[in-house]
PDB file of C-alpha atoms and ligand atoms in Angstrom:
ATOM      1  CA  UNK A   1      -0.053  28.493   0.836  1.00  0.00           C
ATOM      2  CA  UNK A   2       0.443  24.603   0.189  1.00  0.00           C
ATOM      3  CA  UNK A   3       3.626  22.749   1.933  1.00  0.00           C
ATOM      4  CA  UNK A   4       5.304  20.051  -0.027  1.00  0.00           C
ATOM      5  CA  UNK A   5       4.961  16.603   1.440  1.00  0.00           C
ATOM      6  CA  UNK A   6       5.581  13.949  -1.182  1.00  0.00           C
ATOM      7  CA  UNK A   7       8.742  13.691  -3.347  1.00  0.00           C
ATOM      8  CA  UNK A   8       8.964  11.986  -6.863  1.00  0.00           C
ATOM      9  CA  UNK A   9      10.211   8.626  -5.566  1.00  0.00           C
ATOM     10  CA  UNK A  10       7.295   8.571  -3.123  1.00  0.00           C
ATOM     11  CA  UNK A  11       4.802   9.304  -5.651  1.00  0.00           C
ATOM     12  CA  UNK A  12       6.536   6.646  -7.707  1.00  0.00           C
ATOM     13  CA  UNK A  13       6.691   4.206  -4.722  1.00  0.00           C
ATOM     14  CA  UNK A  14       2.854   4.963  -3.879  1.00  0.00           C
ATOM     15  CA  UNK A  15       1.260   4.746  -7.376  1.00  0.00           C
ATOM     16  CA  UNK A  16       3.683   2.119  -8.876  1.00  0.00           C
ATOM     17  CA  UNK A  17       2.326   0.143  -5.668  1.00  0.00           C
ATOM     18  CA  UNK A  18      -1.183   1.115  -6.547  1.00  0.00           C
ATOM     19  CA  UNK A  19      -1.323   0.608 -10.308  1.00  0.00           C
ATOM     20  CA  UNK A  20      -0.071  -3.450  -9.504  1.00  0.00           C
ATOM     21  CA  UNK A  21      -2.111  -4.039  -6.669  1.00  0.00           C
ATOM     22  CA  UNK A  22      -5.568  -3.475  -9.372  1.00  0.00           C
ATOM     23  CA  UNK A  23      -3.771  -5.189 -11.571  1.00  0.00           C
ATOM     24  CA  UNK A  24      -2.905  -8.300  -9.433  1.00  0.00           C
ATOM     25  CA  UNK A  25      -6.664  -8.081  -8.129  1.00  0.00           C
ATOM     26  CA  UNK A  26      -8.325  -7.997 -11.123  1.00  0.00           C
ATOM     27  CA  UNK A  27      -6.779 -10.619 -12.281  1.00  0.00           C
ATOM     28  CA  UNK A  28      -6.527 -13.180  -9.215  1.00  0.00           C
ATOM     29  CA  UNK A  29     -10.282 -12.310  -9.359  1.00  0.00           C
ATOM     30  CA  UNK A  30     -10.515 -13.962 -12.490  1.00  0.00           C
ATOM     31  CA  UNK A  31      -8.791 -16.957 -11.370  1.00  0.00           C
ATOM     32  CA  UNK A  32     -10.401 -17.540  -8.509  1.00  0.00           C
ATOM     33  CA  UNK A  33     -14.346 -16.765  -9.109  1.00  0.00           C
ATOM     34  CA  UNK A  34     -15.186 -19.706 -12.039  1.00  0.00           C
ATOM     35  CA  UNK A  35     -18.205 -16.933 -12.982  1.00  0.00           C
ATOM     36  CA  UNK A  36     -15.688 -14.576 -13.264  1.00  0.00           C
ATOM     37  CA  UNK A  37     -13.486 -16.785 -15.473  1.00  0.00           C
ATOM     38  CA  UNK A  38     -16.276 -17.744 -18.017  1.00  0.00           C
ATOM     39  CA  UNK A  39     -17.173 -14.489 -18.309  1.00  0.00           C
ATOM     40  CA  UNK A  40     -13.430 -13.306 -19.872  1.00  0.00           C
ATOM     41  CA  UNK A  41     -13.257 -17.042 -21.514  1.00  0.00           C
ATOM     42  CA  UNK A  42      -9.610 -16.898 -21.252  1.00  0.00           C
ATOM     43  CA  UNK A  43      -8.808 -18.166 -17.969  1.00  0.00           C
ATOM     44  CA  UNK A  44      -4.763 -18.646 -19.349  1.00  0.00           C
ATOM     45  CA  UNK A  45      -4.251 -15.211 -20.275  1.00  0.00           C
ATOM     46  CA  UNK A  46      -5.587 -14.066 -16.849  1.00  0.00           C
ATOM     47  CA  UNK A  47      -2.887 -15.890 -15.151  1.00  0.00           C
ATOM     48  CA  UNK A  48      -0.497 -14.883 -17.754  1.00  0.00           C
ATOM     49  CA  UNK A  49      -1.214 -10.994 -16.753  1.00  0.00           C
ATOM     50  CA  UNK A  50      -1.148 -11.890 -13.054  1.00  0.00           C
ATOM     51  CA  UNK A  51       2.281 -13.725 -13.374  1.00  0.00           C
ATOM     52  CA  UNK A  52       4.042 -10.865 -15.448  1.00  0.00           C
ATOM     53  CA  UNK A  53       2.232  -7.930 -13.214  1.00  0.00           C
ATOM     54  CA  UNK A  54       3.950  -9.756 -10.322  1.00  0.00           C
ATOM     55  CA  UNK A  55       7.693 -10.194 -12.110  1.00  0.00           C
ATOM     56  CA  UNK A  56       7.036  -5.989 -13.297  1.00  0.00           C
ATOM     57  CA  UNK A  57       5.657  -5.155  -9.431  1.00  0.00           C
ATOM     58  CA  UNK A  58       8.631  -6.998  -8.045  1.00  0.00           C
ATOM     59  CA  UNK A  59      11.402  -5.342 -10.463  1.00  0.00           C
ATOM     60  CA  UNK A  60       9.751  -1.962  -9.793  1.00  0.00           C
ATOM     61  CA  UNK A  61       9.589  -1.937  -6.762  1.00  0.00           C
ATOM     62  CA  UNK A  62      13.208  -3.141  -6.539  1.00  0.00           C
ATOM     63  CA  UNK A  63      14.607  -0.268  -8.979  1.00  0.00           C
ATOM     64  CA  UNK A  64      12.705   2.743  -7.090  1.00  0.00           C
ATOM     65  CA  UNK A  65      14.169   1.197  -3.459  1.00  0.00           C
ATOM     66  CA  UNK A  66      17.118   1.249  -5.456  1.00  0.00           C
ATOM     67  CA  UNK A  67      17.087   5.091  -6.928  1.00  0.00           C
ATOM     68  CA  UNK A  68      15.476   6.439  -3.728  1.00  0.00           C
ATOM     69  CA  UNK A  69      16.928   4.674  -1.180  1.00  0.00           C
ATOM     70  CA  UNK A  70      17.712   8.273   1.110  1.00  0.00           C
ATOM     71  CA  UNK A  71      13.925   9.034   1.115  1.00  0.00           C
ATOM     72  CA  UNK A  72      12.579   5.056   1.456  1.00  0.00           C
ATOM     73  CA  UNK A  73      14.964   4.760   4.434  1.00  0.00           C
ATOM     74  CA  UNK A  74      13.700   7.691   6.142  1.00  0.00           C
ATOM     75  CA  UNK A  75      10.164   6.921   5.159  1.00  0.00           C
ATOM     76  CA  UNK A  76      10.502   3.525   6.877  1.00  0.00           C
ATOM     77  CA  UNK A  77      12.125   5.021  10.039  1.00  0.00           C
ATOM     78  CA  UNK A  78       9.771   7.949  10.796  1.00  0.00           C
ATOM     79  CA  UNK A  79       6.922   5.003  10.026  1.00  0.00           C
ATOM     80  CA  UNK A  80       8.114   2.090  12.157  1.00  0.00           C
ATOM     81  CA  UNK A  81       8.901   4.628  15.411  1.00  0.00           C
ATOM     82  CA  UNK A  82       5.765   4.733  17.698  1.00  0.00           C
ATOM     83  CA  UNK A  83       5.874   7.810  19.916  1.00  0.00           C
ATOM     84  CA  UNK A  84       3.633   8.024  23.646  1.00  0.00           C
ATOM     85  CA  UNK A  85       1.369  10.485  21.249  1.00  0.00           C
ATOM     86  CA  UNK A  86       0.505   7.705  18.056  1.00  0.00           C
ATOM     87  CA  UNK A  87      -0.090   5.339  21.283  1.00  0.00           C
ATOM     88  CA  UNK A  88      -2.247   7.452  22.942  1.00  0.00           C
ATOM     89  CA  UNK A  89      -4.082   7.941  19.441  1.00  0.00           C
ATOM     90  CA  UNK A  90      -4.744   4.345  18.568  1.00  0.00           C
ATOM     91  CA  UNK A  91      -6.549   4.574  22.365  1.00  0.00           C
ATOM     92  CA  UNK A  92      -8.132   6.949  20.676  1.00  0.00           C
ATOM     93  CA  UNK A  93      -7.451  10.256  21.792  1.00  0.00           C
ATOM     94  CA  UNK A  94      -7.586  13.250  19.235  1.00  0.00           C
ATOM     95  CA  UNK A  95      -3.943  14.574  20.397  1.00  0.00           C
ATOM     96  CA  UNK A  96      -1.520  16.232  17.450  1.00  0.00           C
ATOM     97  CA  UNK A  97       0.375  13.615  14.915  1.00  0.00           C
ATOM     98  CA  UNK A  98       3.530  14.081  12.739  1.00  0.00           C
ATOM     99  CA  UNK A  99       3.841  13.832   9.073  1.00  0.00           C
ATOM    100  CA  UNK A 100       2.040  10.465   8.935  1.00  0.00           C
ATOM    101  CA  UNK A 101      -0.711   9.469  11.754  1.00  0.00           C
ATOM    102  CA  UNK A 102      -0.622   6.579  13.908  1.00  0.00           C
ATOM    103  CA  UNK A 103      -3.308   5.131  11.785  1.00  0.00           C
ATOM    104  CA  UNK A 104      -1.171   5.571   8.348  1.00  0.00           C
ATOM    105  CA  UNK A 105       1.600   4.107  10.069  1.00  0.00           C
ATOM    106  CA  UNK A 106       0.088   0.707  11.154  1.00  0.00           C
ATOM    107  CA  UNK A 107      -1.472   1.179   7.837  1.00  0.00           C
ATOM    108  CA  UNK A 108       1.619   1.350   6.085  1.00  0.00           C
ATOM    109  CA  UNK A 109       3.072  -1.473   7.969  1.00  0.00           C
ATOM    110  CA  UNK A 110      -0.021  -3.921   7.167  1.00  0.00           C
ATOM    111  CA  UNK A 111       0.219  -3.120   3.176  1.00  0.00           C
ATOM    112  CA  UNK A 112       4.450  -3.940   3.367  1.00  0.00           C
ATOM    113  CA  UNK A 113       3.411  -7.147   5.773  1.00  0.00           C
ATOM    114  CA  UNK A 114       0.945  -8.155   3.263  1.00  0.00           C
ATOM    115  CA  UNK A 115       3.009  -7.283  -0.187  1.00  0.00           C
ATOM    116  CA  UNK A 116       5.617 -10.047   1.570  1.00  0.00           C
ATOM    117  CA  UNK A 117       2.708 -12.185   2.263  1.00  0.00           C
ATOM    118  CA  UNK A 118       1.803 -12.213  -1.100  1.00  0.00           C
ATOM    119  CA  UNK A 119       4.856 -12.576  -2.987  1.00  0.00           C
ATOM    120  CA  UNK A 120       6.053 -15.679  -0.755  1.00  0.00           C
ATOM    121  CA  UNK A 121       2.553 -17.472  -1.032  1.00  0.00           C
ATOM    122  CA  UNK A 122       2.882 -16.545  -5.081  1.00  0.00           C
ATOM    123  CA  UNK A 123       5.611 -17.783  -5.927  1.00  0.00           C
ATOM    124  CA  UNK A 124       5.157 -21.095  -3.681  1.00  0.00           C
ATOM    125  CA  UNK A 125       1.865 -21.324  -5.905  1.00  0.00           C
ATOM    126  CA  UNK A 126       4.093 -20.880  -9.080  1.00  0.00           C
ATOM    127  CA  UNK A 127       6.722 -22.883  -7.988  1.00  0.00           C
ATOM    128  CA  UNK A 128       4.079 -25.898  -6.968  1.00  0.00           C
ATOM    129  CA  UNK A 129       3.193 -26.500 -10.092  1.00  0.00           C
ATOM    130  CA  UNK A 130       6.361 -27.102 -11.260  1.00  0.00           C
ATOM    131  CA  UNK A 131       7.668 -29.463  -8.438  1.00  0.00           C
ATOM    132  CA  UNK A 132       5.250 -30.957  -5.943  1.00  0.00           C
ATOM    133  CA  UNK A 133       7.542 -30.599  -3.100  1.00  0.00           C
ATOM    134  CA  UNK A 134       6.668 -27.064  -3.255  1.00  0.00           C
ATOM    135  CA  UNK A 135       3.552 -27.722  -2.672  1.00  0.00           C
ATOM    136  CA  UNK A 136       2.348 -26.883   0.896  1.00  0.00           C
ATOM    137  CA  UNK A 137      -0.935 -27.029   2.060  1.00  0.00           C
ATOM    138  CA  UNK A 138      -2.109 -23.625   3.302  1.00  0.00           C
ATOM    139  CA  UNK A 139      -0.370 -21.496   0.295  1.00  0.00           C
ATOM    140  CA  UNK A 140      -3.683 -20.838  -1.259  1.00  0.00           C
ATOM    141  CA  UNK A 141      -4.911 -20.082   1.870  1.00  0.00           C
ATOM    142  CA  UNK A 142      -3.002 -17.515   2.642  1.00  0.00           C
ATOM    143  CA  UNK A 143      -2.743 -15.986  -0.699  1.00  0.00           C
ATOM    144  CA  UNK A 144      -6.780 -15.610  -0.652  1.00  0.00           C
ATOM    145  CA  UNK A 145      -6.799 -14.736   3.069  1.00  0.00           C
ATOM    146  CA  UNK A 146      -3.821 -11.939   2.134  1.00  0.00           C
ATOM    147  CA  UNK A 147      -6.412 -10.680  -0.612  1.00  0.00           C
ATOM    148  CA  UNK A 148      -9.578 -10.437   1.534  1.00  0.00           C
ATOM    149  CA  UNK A 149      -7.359  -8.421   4.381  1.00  0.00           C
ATOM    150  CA  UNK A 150      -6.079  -6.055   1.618  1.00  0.00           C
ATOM    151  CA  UNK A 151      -9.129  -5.551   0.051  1.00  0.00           C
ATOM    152  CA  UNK A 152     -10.447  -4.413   3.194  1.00  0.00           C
ATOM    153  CA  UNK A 153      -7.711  -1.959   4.138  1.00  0.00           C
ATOM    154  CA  UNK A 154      -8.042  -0.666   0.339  1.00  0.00           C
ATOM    155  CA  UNK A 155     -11.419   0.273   0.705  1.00  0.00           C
ATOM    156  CA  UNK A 156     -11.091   2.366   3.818  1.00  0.00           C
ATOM    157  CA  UNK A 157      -7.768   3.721   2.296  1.00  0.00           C
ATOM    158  CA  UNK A 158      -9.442   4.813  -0.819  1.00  0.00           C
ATOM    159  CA  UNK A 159     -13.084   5.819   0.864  1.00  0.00           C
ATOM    160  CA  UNK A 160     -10.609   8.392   3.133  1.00  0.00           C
ATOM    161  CA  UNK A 161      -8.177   9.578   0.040  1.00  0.00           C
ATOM    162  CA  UNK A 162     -11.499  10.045  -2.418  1.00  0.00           C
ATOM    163  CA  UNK A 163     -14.290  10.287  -0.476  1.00  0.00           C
ATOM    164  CA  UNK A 164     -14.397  11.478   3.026  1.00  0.00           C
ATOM    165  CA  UNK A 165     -13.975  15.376   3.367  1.00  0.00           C
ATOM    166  CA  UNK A 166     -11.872  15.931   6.324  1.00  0.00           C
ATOM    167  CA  UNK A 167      -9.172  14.157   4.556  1.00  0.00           C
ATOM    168  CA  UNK A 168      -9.733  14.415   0.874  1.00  0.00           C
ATOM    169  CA  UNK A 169      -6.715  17.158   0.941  1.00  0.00           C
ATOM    170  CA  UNK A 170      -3.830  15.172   1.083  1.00  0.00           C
ATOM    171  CA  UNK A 171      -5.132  13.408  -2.205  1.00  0.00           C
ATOM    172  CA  UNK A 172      -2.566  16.396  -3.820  1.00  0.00           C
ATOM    173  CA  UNK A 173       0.096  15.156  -2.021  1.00  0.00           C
ATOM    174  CA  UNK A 174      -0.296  12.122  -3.471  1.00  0.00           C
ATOM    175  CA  UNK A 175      -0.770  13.833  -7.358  1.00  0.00           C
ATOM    176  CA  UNK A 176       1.251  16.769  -7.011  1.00  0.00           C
ATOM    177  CA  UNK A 177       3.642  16.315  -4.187  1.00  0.00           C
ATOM    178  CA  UNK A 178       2.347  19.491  -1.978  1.00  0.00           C
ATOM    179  CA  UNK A 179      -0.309  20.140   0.218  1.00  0.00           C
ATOM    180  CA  UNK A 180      -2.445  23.172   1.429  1.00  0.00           C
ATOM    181  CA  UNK A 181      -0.157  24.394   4.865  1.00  0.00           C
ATOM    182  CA  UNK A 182      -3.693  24.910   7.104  1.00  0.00           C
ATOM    183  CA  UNK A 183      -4.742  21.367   6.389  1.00  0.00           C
ATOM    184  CA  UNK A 184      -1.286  19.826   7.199  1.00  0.00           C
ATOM    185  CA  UNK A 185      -1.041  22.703  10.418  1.00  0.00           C
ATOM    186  CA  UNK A 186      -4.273  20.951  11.462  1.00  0.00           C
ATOM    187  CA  UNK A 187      -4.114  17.170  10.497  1.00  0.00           C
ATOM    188  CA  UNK A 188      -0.528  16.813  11.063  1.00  0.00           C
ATOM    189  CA  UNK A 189       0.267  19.449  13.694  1.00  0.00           C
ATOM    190  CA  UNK A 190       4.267  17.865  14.774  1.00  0.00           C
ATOM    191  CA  UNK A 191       5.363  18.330  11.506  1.00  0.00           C
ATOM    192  CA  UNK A 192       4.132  21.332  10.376  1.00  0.00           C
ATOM    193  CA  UNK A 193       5.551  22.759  14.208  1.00  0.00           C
ATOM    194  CA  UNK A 194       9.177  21.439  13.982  1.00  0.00           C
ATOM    195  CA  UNK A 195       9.853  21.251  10.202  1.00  0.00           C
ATOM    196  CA  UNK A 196      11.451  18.123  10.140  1.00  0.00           C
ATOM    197  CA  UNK A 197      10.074  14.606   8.976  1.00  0.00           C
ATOM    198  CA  UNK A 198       8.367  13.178  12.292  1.00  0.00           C
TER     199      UNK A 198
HETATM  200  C1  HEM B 201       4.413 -11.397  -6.275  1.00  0.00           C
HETATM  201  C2  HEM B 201       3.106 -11.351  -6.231  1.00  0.00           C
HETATM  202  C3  HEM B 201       2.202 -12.484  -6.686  1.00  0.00           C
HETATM  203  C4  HEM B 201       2.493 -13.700  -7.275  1.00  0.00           C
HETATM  204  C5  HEM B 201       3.861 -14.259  -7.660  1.00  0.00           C
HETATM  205  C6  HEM B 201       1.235 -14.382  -7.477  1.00  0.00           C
HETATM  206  C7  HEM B 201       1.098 -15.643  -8.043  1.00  0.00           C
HETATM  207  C8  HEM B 201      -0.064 -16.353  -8.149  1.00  0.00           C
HETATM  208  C9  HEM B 201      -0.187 -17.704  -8.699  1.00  0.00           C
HETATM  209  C10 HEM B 201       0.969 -18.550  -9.227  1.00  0.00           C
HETATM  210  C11 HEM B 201      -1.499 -18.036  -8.615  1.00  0.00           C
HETATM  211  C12 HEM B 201      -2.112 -19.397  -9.035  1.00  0.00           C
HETATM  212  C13 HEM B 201      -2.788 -19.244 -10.348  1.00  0.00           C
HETATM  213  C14 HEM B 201      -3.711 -20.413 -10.668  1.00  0.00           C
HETATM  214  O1  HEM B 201      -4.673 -20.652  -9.920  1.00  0.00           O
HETATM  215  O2  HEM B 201      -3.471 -21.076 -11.679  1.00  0.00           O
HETATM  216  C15 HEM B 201      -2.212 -16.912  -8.041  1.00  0.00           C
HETATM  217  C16 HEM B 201      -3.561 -16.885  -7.794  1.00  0.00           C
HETATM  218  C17 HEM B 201      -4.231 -15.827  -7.252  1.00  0.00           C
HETATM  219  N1  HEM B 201      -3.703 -14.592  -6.873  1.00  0.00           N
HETATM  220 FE1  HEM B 201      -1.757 -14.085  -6.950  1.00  0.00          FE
HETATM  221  N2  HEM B 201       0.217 -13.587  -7.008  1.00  0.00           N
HETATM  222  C18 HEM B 201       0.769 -12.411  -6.518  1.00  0.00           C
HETATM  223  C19 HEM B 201       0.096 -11.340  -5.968  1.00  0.00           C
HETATM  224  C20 HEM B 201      -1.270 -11.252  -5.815  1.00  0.00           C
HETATM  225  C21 HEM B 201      -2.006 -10.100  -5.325  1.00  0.00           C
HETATM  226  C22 HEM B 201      -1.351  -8.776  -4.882  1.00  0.00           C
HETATM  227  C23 HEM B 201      -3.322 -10.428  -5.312  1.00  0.00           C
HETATM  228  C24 HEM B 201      -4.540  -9.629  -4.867  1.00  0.00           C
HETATM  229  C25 HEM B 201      -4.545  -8.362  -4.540  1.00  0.00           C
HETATM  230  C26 HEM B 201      -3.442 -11.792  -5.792  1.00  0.00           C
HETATM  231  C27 HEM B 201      -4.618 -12.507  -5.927  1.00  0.00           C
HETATM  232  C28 HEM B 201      -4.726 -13.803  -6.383  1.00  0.00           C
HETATM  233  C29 HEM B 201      -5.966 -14.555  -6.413  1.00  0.00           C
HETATM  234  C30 HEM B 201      -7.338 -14.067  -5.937  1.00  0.00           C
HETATM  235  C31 HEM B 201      -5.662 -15.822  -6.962  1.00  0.00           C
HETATM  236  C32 HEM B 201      -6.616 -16.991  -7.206  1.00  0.00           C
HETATM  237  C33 HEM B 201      -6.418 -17.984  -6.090  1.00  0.00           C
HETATM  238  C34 HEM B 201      -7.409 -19.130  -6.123  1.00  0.00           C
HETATM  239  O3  HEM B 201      -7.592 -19.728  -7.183  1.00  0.00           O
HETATM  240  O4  HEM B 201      -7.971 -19.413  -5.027  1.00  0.00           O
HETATM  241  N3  HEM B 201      -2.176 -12.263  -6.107  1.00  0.00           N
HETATM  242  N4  HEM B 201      -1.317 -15.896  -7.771  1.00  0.00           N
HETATM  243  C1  HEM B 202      -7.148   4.947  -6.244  1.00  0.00           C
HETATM  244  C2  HEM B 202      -6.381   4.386  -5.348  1.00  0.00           C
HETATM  245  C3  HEM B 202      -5.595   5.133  -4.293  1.00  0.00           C
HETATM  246  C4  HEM B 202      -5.625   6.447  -3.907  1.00  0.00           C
HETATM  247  C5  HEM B 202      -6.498   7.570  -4.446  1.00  0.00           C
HETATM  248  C6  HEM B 202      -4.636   6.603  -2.841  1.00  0.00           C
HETATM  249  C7  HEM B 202      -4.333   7.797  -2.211  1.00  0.00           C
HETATM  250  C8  HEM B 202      -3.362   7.973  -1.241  1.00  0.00           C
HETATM  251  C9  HEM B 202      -2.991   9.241  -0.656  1.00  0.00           C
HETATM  252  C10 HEM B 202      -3.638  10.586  -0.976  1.00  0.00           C
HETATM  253  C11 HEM B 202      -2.008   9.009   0.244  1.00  0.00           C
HETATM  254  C12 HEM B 202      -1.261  10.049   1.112  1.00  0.00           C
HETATM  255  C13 HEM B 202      -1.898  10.278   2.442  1.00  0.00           C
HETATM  256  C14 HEM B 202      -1.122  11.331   3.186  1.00  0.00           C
HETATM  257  O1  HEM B 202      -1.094  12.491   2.786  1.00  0.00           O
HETATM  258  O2  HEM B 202      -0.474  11.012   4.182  1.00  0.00           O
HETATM  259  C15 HEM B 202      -1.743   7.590   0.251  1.00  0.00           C
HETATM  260  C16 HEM B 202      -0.834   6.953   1.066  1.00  0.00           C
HETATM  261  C17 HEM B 202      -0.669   5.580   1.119  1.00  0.00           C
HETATM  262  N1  HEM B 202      -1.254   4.654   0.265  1.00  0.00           N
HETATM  263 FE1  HEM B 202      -2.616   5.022  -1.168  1.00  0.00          FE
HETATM  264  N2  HEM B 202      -4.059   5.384  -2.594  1.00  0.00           N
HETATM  265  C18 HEM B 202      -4.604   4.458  -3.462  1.00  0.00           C
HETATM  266  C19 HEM B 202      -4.298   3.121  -3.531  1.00  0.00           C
HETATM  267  C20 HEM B 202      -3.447   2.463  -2.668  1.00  0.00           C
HETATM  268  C21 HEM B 202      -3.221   1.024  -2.671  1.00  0.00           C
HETATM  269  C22 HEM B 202      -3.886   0.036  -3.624  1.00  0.00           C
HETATM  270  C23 HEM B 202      -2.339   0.768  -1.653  1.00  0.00           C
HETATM  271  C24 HEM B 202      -1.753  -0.555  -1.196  1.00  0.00           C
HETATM  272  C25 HEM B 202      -2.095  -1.742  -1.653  1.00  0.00           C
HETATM  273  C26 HEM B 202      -2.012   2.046  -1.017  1.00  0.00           C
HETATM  274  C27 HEM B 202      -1.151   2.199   0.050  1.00  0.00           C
HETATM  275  C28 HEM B 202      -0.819   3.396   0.647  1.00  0.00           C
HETATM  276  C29 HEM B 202       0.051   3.528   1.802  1.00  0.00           C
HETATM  277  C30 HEM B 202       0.727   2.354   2.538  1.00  0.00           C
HETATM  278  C31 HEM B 202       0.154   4.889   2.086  1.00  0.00           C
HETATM  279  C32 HEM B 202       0.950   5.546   3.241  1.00  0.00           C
HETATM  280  C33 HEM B 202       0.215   5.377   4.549  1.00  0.00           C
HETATM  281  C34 HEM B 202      -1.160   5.996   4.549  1.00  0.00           C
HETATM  282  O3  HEM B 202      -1.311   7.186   4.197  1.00  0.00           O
HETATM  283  O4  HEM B 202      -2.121   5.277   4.906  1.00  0.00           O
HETATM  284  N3  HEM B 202      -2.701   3.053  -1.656  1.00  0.00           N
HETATM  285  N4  HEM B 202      -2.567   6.971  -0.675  1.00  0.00           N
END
């Protein structure tokens, strides 16, 4: 028996999200490793794709918040509410969790942090070159800082949704929208009691 857990827009949201965030890296990699930039020999067009995959991210992500904005809202509640059971789980205590754990919510709350990050420090970069009173020291900084933390959290996100078994089910979540009932009953043990989001 699966359970659904994932609607269109959140699929949308997630892989829209996903699909930039490659693109963006690949291509900042480019600009920032010179090795990197000799290899491809076309150190313009690299920032050419990393400037229009950040206007396309940017719209996107604007017209989906748009469409969706019943299921983003409550997304973004049931995420930013920390009950005494996701605190006593980041102390590390196995004790049941609701639709998303305590760890996917700080999770979630790091990637939207960082997306800001990223989008301030890029277009201060973009604007900089333009005008020179846009050009503060630290931007770079913290656009390359952003990058390492993300790549980090990517990683562990990916190693858990590919890789590790315990929680290599909720990949179909992700793909199809639904998920098998036991593993929710037993990973997310709130939700699958009361029915509703938390
Ligand atoms: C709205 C989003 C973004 C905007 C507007 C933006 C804009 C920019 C601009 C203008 C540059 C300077 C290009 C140059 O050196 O000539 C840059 C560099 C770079 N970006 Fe982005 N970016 C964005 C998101 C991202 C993301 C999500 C990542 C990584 C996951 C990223 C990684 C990089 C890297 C590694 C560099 C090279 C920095 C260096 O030379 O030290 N950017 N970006
Ligand atoms: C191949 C790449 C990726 C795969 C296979 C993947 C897979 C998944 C899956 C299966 C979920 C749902 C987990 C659940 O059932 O609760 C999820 C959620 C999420 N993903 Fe991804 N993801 C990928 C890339 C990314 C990237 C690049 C980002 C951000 C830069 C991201 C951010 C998130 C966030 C914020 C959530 C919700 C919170 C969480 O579950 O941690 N994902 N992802």
């Amino acid at each position: 028996m699966t359970r659904p857990r994932f609607d269109a827009t959140e699929r949308l949201l997630h892989w829209v999200h996903a699909l930039a965030f490659f693109v963006l890296l690949a291509s900042g990699l480019v600009l920032y490793l010179p090795s990197l930039s000799e290899a491809v020999g076309d150190r313009p067009l690299a920032k050419d794709v990393h400037l229009i995959a950040a206007a396309a991210w940017l719209a996107a992500l604007a017209l989906i918040a748009l469409a969706g904005h019943r299921t983003l809202a409550a997304d973004r509640r049931e995420i930013e509410r920390f009950d005494a059971d996701d605190l006593a789980w980041l102390r590390g205590h196995p004790v049941p969790q609701g639709r998303f754990n305590a760890g996917q919510k700080v999770h979630a709350i790091l990637q939207a942090a960082l997306a800001v990050l990223f989008t301030v420090s890029g277009v201060l970069l973009w604007l900089g070159e333009r005008n020179t009173s846009f050009r503060l020291s630290g931007t770079i900084v913290l656009h390359d800082g952003a990058m390492f933390v993300a790549v980090a959290l990517v990683v562990g996100h990916v190693f858990l949704a590919l890789v590790w078994p315990p929680t290599r089910p909720a990949l179909r979540g992700m793909v199809r929208g639904d998920v098998d009932a036991d593993w929710a009953a037993r990973h997310h043990a709130k939700w699958t009691a009361t029915d509703d989001r938390v």
